[in-house]
Amino acid sequence: MTRDFGAAVTGSPDDPHEQARTAREQPLLLHSMAVFRELFETVFRCRDVGVVVEVGVESGQVSAVYADLGATVHCVEPAPADELRAVLDGDPRLNLVEGLSPAVLPELPVADLYILDGDHNYAVVREELAWIMANAPDAVVVLHDVLWPCGRRDFYYQPSPVPPEDAHPATSDGPTVWHDELTPAGFVGDGAYTVAEGAGGPRNGVLTAVEDALDEAGDWRFQIVPAVFGFGVLARTGAPATDAVFDALAPYTSSRLLAAMENNRVALYTRVLQLQYEAAARTDDATRLTETVNAQQQEIARLRSELDRSTAELAARRRESQEHREVPARPAAPDPELGEAMSHLGRALSARLRKTPPGRAR
């Protein structure tokens, strides 16, 4: 009996959790080009790839994939972080190119394979393709993010080098698959990028840029592997191994299963984004409510203290008033000066009476 599980991770009766371990080791949102290693291996098997130009470098992990397959890699990144710079400096097969694409493309060797995963908007991708098609007509071009959300809507990394006249009005809100409007609970950049307010229409999105390039060139082929935001492959008809590349990729590009799984993946993920946003909002609301309750409790304590003080003062005044009512009134003490004045007046009156003749009362 023959059993062939292919690439499936099944575990075993002795290790039933192997698939679960593999699943939790993957990021919740698959986005790295490193997950496409199998597809790159297919391209490398079909044709000789000696030079790779990679536009948009992640951690250097995927760059090493191209090098492992036998290529010299030029990694185009306008603002590499220190960690990325250290990784690239540590591998002599990887050459860091600090600059913006497509401006730096003429400065590099003509490549056999171009990986375009940089600024995901029409203006940049259209210029990159125009230069490659004119100057490297035998190259294979791989483009990431040709499906939702960047396929028909521009994304602009910040600060954006795209001239205002070539950019659409943009916002910090992001798309979701649950409705057509943008939302702060959607696929947002958190300051790293902004999103075109509208989707579709002319000169909007990565896939639209590819379609316009194809319409202008005429003799190029393009197909999509419908997984992880879309893996697009572009090559000129009649170029070395073009037919072989597309034939080898056909099981992936024609897979309805992959397309269904991708739609399910982005639906689930954007639902998770919404739940995360709502949870954060509830946390913020709870924090504000706690602050309000604390402030009100402090105010209540202050008012209670004032009430206690006022109550004590009123009780003291009541006791004082009661004491005044209970003490009998005392006769007023004689005024010494008044007594002396009365005595003086009595003496003067007596003297006056003694001097007055009888019968002549005054």
Short mmCIF file of C-alpha atoms in Angstrom, two decimals:
data_model
loop_
_atom_site.label_atom_id
_atom_site.label_comp_id
_atom_site.label_asym_id
_atom_site.label_seq_id
_atom_site.Cartn_x
_atom_site.Cartn_y
_atom_site.Cartn_z
CA MET A 1 0.00 0.00 0.00
CA THR A 2 1.29 3.45 -0.89
CA ARG A 3 0.53 6.57 1.11
CA ASP A 4 1.52 9.98 -0.19
CA PHE A 5 0.44 12.97 1.86
CA GLY A 6 2.37 15.43 -0.28
CA ALA A 7 3.07 18.69 1.52
CA ALA A 8 0.40 18.08 4.16
CA VAL A 9 1.53 18.19 7.77
CA THR A 10 -0.39 15.30 9.31
CA GLY A 11 1.46 14.38 12.47
CA SER A 12 1.22 10.79 13.64
CA PRO A 13 -0.55 8.74 16.29
CA ASP A 14 2.47 9.40 18.50
CA ASP A 15 2.58 13.11 17.61
CA PRO A 16 -1.00 14.20 16.89
CA HIS A 17 -0.27 17.91 17.50
CA GLU A 18 2.32 18.47 14.76
CA GLN A 19 -0.09 20.32 12.47
CA ALA A 20 -1.31 22.46 15.33
CA ARG A 21 2.28 23.40 16.22
CA THR A 22 2.97 24.26 12.59
CA ALA A 23 -0.18 26.37 12.43
CA ARG A 24 0.57 28.42 15.51
CA GLU A 25 4.14 29.05 14.37
CA GLN A 26 2.77 30.89 11.32
CA PRO A 27 1.88 34.56 11.71
CA LEU A 28 -1.86 35.17 11.81
CA LEU A 29 -1.56 37.32 8.71
CA LEU A 30 0.64 35.58 6.15
CA HIS A 31 2.34 38.31 4.17
CA SER A 32 5.99 37.44 3.66
CA MET A 33 7.28 36.50 0.23
CA ALA A 34 9.17 33.74 2.03
CA VAL A 35 6.00 31.61 1.96
CA PHE A 36 6.41 31.47 -1.84
CA ARG A 37 9.73 29.63 -1.70
CA GLU A 38 8.18 26.69 -3.55
CA LEU A 39 7.17 28.98 -6.42
CA PHE A 40 10.61 30.56 -6.62
CA GLU A 41 12.16 27.13 -6.71
CA THR A 42 9.90 26.37 -9.68
CA VAL A 43 11.04 29.51 -11.52
CA PHE A 44 14.72 28.72 -10.82
CA ARG A 45 14.28 25.18 -12.13
CA CYS A 46 12.79 26.43 -15.39
CA ARG A 47 15.45 28.97 -16.27
CA ASP A 48 18.87 30.18 -15.23
CA VAL A 49 18.69 33.00 -12.69
CA GLY A 50 22.07 34.51 -11.92
CA VAL A 51 21.01 37.99 -10.79
CA VAL A 52 17.96 38.99 -8.74
CA VAL A 53 16.83 42.55 -8.04
CA GLU A 54 14.51 42.62 -5.04
CA VAL A 55 12.53 45.83 -4.56
CA GLY A 56 11.16 45.99 -1.04
CA VAL A 57 13.15 44.01 1.50
CA GLU A 58 11.56 42.56 4.60
CA SER A 59 13.88 41.03 7.18
CA GLY A 60 16.38 39.61 4.70
CA GLN A 61 14.96 36.12 5.14
CA VAL A 62 13.39 35.99 1.68
CA SER A 63 16.49 37.61 0.17
CA ALA A 64 18.48 34.65 1.41
CA VAL A 65 16.04 32.31 -0.38
CA TYR A 66 17.09 33.72 -3.77
CA ALA A 67 20.74 33.45 -2.76
CA ASP A 68 20.26 29.87 -1.58
CA LEU A 69 18.88 29.08 -5.03
CA GLY A 70 22.10 30.33 -6.61
CA ALA A 71 21.61 34.03 -7.38
CA THR A 72 23.43 37.21 -6.53
CA VAL A 73 20.82 39.47 -4.95
CA HIS A 74 20.55 43.26 -5.02
CA CYS A 75 18.23 44.35 -2.23
CA VAL A 76 16.60 47.75 -2.87
CA GLU A 77 15.43 49.43 0.31
CA PRO A 78 15.27 53.22 0.78
CA ALA A 79 15.43 53.24 4.59
CA PRO A 80 16.83 49.97 5.98
CA ALA A 81 16.57 49.44 9.71
CA ASP A 82 19.71 48.60 11.66
CA GLU A 83 18.59 44.97 12.04
CA LEU A 84 18.12 44.57 8.29
CA ARG A 85 21.41 46.27 7.55
CA ALA A 86 23.18 43.85 9.88
CA VAL A 87 21.57 40.81 8.20
CA LEU A 88 22.47 41.97 4.70
CA ASP A 89 25.98 42.99 5.71
CA GLY A 90 26.49 39.52 7.15
CA ASP A 91 25.77 37.71 3.88
CA PRO A 92 28.16 38.47 0.99
CA ARG A 93 25.59 37.17 -1.51
CA LEU A 94 23.22 40.03 -0.57
CA ASN A 95 23.94 43.59 -1.71
CA LEU A 96 22.09 46.43 -0.05
CA VAL A 97 21.01 49.24 -2.39
CA GLU A 98 19.74 52.26 -0.47
CA GLY A 99 17.42 54.22 -2.69
CA LEU A 100 13.98 54.47 -4.21
CA SER A 101 12.75 52.32 -7.05
CA PRO A 102 12.44 52.81 -9.97
CA ALA A 103 15.13 55.52 -9.85
CA VAL A 104 17.86 53.08 -8.77
CA LEU A 105 17.08 50.36 -11.35
CA PRO A 106 19.38 51.81 -14.07
CA GLU A 107 22.27 51.75 -11.58
CA LEU A 108 22.05 47.97 -11.08
CA PRO A 109 23.03 45.03 -13.27
CA VAL A 110 20.25 43.87 -15.56
CA ALA A 111 18.57 41.03 -13.66
CA ASP A 112 17.13 37.70 -14.69
CA LEU A 113 14.45 38.00 -12.01
CA TYR A 114 12.85 41.14 -10.61
CA ILE A 115 10.83 40.97 -7.39
CA LEU A 116 8.54 44.00 -7.03
CA ASP A 117 7.22 44.28 -3.49
CA GLY A 118 7.87 47.91 -2.70
CA ASP A 119 5.45 50.82 -2.85
CA HIS A 120 2.07 49.31 -3.76
CA ASN A 121 0.56 51.99 -5.96
CA TYR A 122 -0.06 52.54 -9.65
CA ALA A 123 2.47 55.31 -10.21
CA VAL A 124 5.48 53.45 -8.79
CA VAL A 125 4.65 50.01 -10.19
CA ARG A 126 3.87 51.42 -13.63
CA GLU A 127 7.27 53.14 -13.80
CA GLU A 128 9.08 50.03 -12.55
CA LEU A 129 7.45 47.88 -15.21
CA ALA A 130 8.10 50.43 -17.95
CA TRP A 131 11.82 50.40 -17.18
CA ILE A 132 12.08 46.61 -16.86
CA MET A 133 10.14 45.90 -20.04
CA ALA A 134 12.31 48.30 -22.00
CA ASN A 135 15.68 47.35 -20.51
CA ALA A 136 15.35 43.73 -19.33
CA PRO A 137 12.96 42.14 -21.83
CA ASP A 138 14.14 38.60 -21.06
CA ALA A 139 13.59 38.88 -17.31
CA VAL A 140 10.88 37.22 -15.27
CA VAL A 141 9.03 39.71 -13.08
CA VAL A 142 7.27 38.69 -9.89
CA LEU A 143 4.87 41.16 -8.28
CA HIS A 144 3.37 40.76 -4.85
CA ASP A 145 0.00 42.20 -3.73
CA VAL A 146 -1.74 42.08 -7.09
CA LEU A 147 -5.01 41.01 -5.41
CA TRP A 148 -7.00 42.52 -2.54
CA PRO A 149 -6.39 45.01 -1.00
CA CYS A 150 -3.77 46.63 -3.30
CA GLY A 151 -4.91 45.28 -6.66
CA ARG A 152 -7.43 48.05 -7.34
CA ARG A 153 -6.53 50.57 -4.65
CA ASP A 154 -3.32 52.56 -4.18
CA PHE A 155 -1.31 52.30 -0.97
CA TYR A 156 1.28 54.99 -0.27
CA TYR A 157 4.18 54.36 2.09
CA GLN A 158 4.95 57.43 4.20
CA PRO A 159 6.56 59.76 3.52
CA SER A 160 5.39 59.16 -0.02
CA PRO A 161 7.66 59.95 -2.97
CA VAL A 162 4.69 59.94 -5.35
CA PRO A 163 4.01 63.44 -6.75
CA PRO A 164 0.62 64.82 -5.69
CA GLU A 165 -0.61 64.89 -9.27
CA ASP A 166 0.02 61.12 -9.57
CA ALA A 167 -1.61 60.19 -6.27
CA HIS A 168 -5.22 59.78 -5.25
CA PRO A 169 -6.70 61.43 -2.15
CA ALA A 170 -5.70 59.17 0.71
CA THR A 171 -6.70 58.44 4.28
CA SER A 172 -5.40 56.63 7.35
CA ASP A 173 -8.51 54.39 7.37
CA GLY A 174 -8.29 51.02 5.66
CA PRO A 175 -10.33 48.54 3.61
CA THR A 176 -12.17 45.46 4.83
CA VAL A 177 -13.79 42.70 2.82
CA TRP A 178 -17.02 43.08 4.79
CA HIS A 179 -18.09 46.26 3.02
CA ASP A 180 -16.77 48.60 0.33
CA GLU A 181 -16.21 51.63 2.57
CA LEU A 182 -12.99 52.31 4.43
CA THR A 183 -12.93 52.00 8.19
CA PRO A 184 -10.51 52.56 11.09
CA ALA A 185 -11.21 48.91 11.91
CA GLY A 186 -9.89 47.75 8.54
CA PHE A 187 -6.51 47.08 6.99
CA VAL A 188 -4.75 50.22 8.25
CA GLY A 189 -1.12 51.31 8.15
CA ASP A 190 -0.81 52.85 11.63
CA GLY A 191 1.29 55.65 10.16
CA ALA A 192 3.39 53.43 7.87
CA TYR A 193 1.16 53.97 4.85
CA THR A 194 -2.05 55.64 3.73
CA VAL A 195 -4.77 54.25 1.47
CA ALA A 196 -6.54 55.78 -1.51
CA GLU A 197 -10.02 56.88 -0.47
CA GLY A 198 -11.57 55.33 -3.56
CA ALA A 199 -11.02 51.95 -5.20
CA GLY A 200 -11.03 51.18 -8.89
CA GLY A 201 -11.02 53.58 -11.78
CA PRO A 202 -8.01 54.57 -13.87
CA ARG A 203 -4.46 54.62 -12.52
CA ASN A 204 -5.41 53.01 -9.24
CA GLY A 205 -3.85 49.86 -7.82
CA VAL A 206 -1.05 47.40 -8.56
CA LEU A 207 -3.03 45.12 -10.85
CA THR A 208 -4.30 48.07 -12.86
CA ALA A 209 -0.67 49.12 -13.43
CA VAL A 210 0.16 45.62 -14.68
CA GLU A 211 -2.83 45.58 -17.03
CA ASP A 212 -1.91 48.96 -18.51
CA ALA A 213 1.70 47.81 -19.01
CA LEU A 214 0.45 44.68 -20.79
CA ASP A 215 -1.85 46.72 -23.02
CA GLU A 216 1.06 48.92 -24.03
CA ALA A 217 3.67 46.17 -24.50
CA GLY A 218 1.41 43.63 -26.15
CA ASP A 219 3.77 40.64 -26.20
CA TRP A 220 4.01 39.83 -22.48
CA ARG A 221 2.17 37.20 -20.47
CA PHE A 222 0.85 37.56 -16.94
CA GLN A 223 -0.72 35.09 -14.51
CA ILE A 224 -1.62 35.13 -10.83
CA VAL A 225 -1.20 32.57 -8.09
CA PRO A 226 -4.24 33.48 -5.95
CA ALA A 227 -2.62 33.17 -2.53
CA VAL A 228 -1.30 35.51 0.16
CA PHE A 229 -2.50 38.74 -1.49
CA GLY A 230 -1.63 37.53 -4.97
CA PHE A 231 1.64 36.35 -6.51
CA GLY A 232 1.82 37.75 -10.04
CA VAL A 233 4.23 36.46 -12.68
CA LEU A 234 5.07 38.51 -15.78
CA ALA A 235 7.30 37.42 -18.67
CA ARG A 236 7.69 38.26 -22.34
CA THR A 237 6.32 35.84 -24.89
CA GLY A 238 9.29 34.18 -26.61
CA ALA A 239 11.76 35.02 -23.84
CA PRO A 240 13.91 32.13 -22.53
CA ALA A 241 11.82 29.56 -20.62
CA THR A 242 8.69 31.70 -20.54
CA ASP A 243 6.47 28.82 -21.59
CA ALA A 244 8.20 26.46 -19.19
CA VAL A 245 7.68 28.85 -16.26
CA PHE A 246 3.97 29.29 -16.91
CA ASP A 247 3.45 25.59 -17.55
CA ALA A 248 5.12 24.73 -14.26
CA LEU A 249 3.06 27.30 -12.37
CA ALA A 250 -0.23 26.29 -13.99
CA PRO A 251 -1.37 24.04 -11.12
CA TYR A 252 -1.12 27.07 -8.81
CA THR A 253 -2.45 29.77 -11.13
CA SER A 254 -5.47 27.66 -12.11
CA SER A 255 -6.30 26.45 -8.60
CA ARG A 256 -9.83 27.37 -7.56
CA LEU A 257 -9.06 25.86 -4.19
CA LEU A 258 -6.26 28.39 -3.61
CA ALA A 259 -8.55 31.24 -4.70
CA ALA A 260 -11.29 30.10 -2.32
CA MET A 261 -8.84 29.73 0.55
CA GLU A 262 -7.41 33.20 -0.09
CA ASN A 263 -10.85 34.77 -0.01
CA ASN A 264 -11.61 32.92 3.19
CA ARG A 265 -8.27 33.99 4.68
CA VAL A 266 -8.74 37.71 4.06
CA ALA A 267 -12.36 37.52 5.25
CA LEU A 268 -11.30 35.86 8.50
CA TYR A 269 -8.37 38.19 8.99
CA THR A 270 -10.32 41.39 8.45
CA ARG A 271 -12.92 40.07 10.86
CA VAL A 272 -10.12 39.63 13.40
CA LEU A 273 -9.00 43.21 12.71
CA GLN A 274 -12.51 44.43 13.42
CA LEU A 275 -12.69 42.44 16.67
CA GLN A 276 -9.30 43.78 17.73
CA TYR A 277 -10.43 47.34 17.00
CA GLU A 278 -13.65 46.87 18.95
CA ALA A 279 -11.78 45.29 21.87
CA ALA A 280 -9.34 48.20 21.93
CA ALA A 281 -12.24 50.66 21.79
CA ARG A 282 -13.93 48.90 24.72
CA THR A 283 -10.67 49.00 26.63
CA ASP A 284 -10.37 52.73 25.96
CA ASP A 285 -13.99 53.23 27.04
CA ALA A 286 -13.36 51.24 30.22
CA THR A 287 -10.23 53.30 30.94
CA ARG A 288 -12.10 56.57 30.45
CA LEU A 289 -14.97 55.30 32.61
CA THR A 290 -12.53 54.33 35.35
CA GLU A 291 -10.93 57.77 35.20
CA THR A 292 -14.38 59.39 35.38
CA VAL A 293 -15.43 57.23 38.33
CA ASN A 294 -12.18 58.00 40.17
CA ALA A 295 -12.65 61.73 39.59
CA GLN A 296 -16.26 61.54 40.78
CA GLN A 297 -15.24 59.58 43.86
CA GLN A 298 -12.64 62.22 44.69
CA GLU A 299 -15.25 64.95 44.26
CA ILE A 300 -17.70 63.03 46.45
CA ALA A 301 -15.02 62.66 49.13
CA ARG A 302 -14.29 66.39 48.96
CA LEU A 303 -17.98 67.30 49.23
CA ARG A 304 -18.45 64.82 52.08
CA SER A 305 -15.53 66.41 53.94
CA GLU A 306 -17.05 69.86 53.46
CA LEU A 307 -20.43 68.54 54.62
CA ASP A 308 -18.89 67.02 57.74
CA ARG A 309 -17.12 70.28 58.53
CA SER A 310 -20.29 72.32 58.00
CA THR A 311 -22.28 69.88 60.14
CA ALA A 312 -19.76 70.20 62.96
CA GLU A 313 -19.84 74.01 62.79
CA LEU A 314 -23.65 74.02 62.85
CA ALA A 315 -23.71 71.69 65.86
CA ALA A 316 -21.27 73.95 67.71
CA ARG A 317 -23.42 76.99 67.04
CA ARG A 318 -26.51 75.14 68.21
CA ARG A 319 -24.79 74.18 71.48
CA GLU A 320 -23.67 77.78 72.02
CA SER A 321 -27.20 79.04 71.40
CA GLN A 322 -28.65 76.47 73.82
CA GLU A 323 -26.19 77.50 76.52
CA HIS A 324 -27.25 81.14 76.15
CA ARG A 325 -30.91 80.19 76.59
CA GLU A 326 -30.26 78.08 79.72
CA VAL A 327 -28.15 80.68 81.71
CA PRO A 328 -30.45 83.14 83.81
CA ALA A 329 -30.09 86.83 83.14
CA ARG A 330 -27.84 88.63 85.68
CA PRO A 331 -28.41 92.22 86.85
CA ALA A 332 -26.20 94.66 85.21
CA ALA A 333 -23.23 95.73 87.31
CA PRO A 334 -23.42 99.39 88.48
CA ASP A 335 -21.42 101.84 86.55
CA PRO A 336 -18.91 103.48 88.89
CA GLU A 337 -18.84 106.70 86.95
CA LEU A 338 -22.65 106.88 86.86
CA GLY A 339 -22.78 106.29 90.64
CA GLU A 340 -20.30 109.01 91.28
CA ALA A 341 -22.19 111.40 89.01
CA MET A 342 -25.47 110.61 90.81
CA SER A 343 -23.82 111.20 94.20
CA HIS A 344 -22.40 114.49 92.97
CA LEU A 345 -25.82 115.51 91.69
CA GLY A 346 -27.44 114.57 95.03
CA ARG A 347 -24.97 116.56 96.97
CA ALA A 348 -25.43 119.59 94.76
CA LEU A 349 -29.20 119.34 95.04
CA SER A 350 -29.05 119.14 98.83
CA ALA A 351 -26.82 122.16 98.98
CA ARG A 352 -29.12 124.05 96.71
CA LEU A 353 -32.13 123.24 98.84
CA ARG A 354 -30.38 124.48 101.93
CA LYS A 355 -29.78 127.88 100.36
CA THR A 356 -33.35 128.39 99.07
CA PRO A 357 -35.67 130.62 101.36
CA PRO A 358 -38.83 128.96 102.64
CA GLY A 359 -41.84 129.46 100.39
CA ARG A 360 -39.79 130.03 97.23
CA ALA A 361 -39.56 126.64 95.74
CA ARG A 362 -37.74 126.58 92.47
#
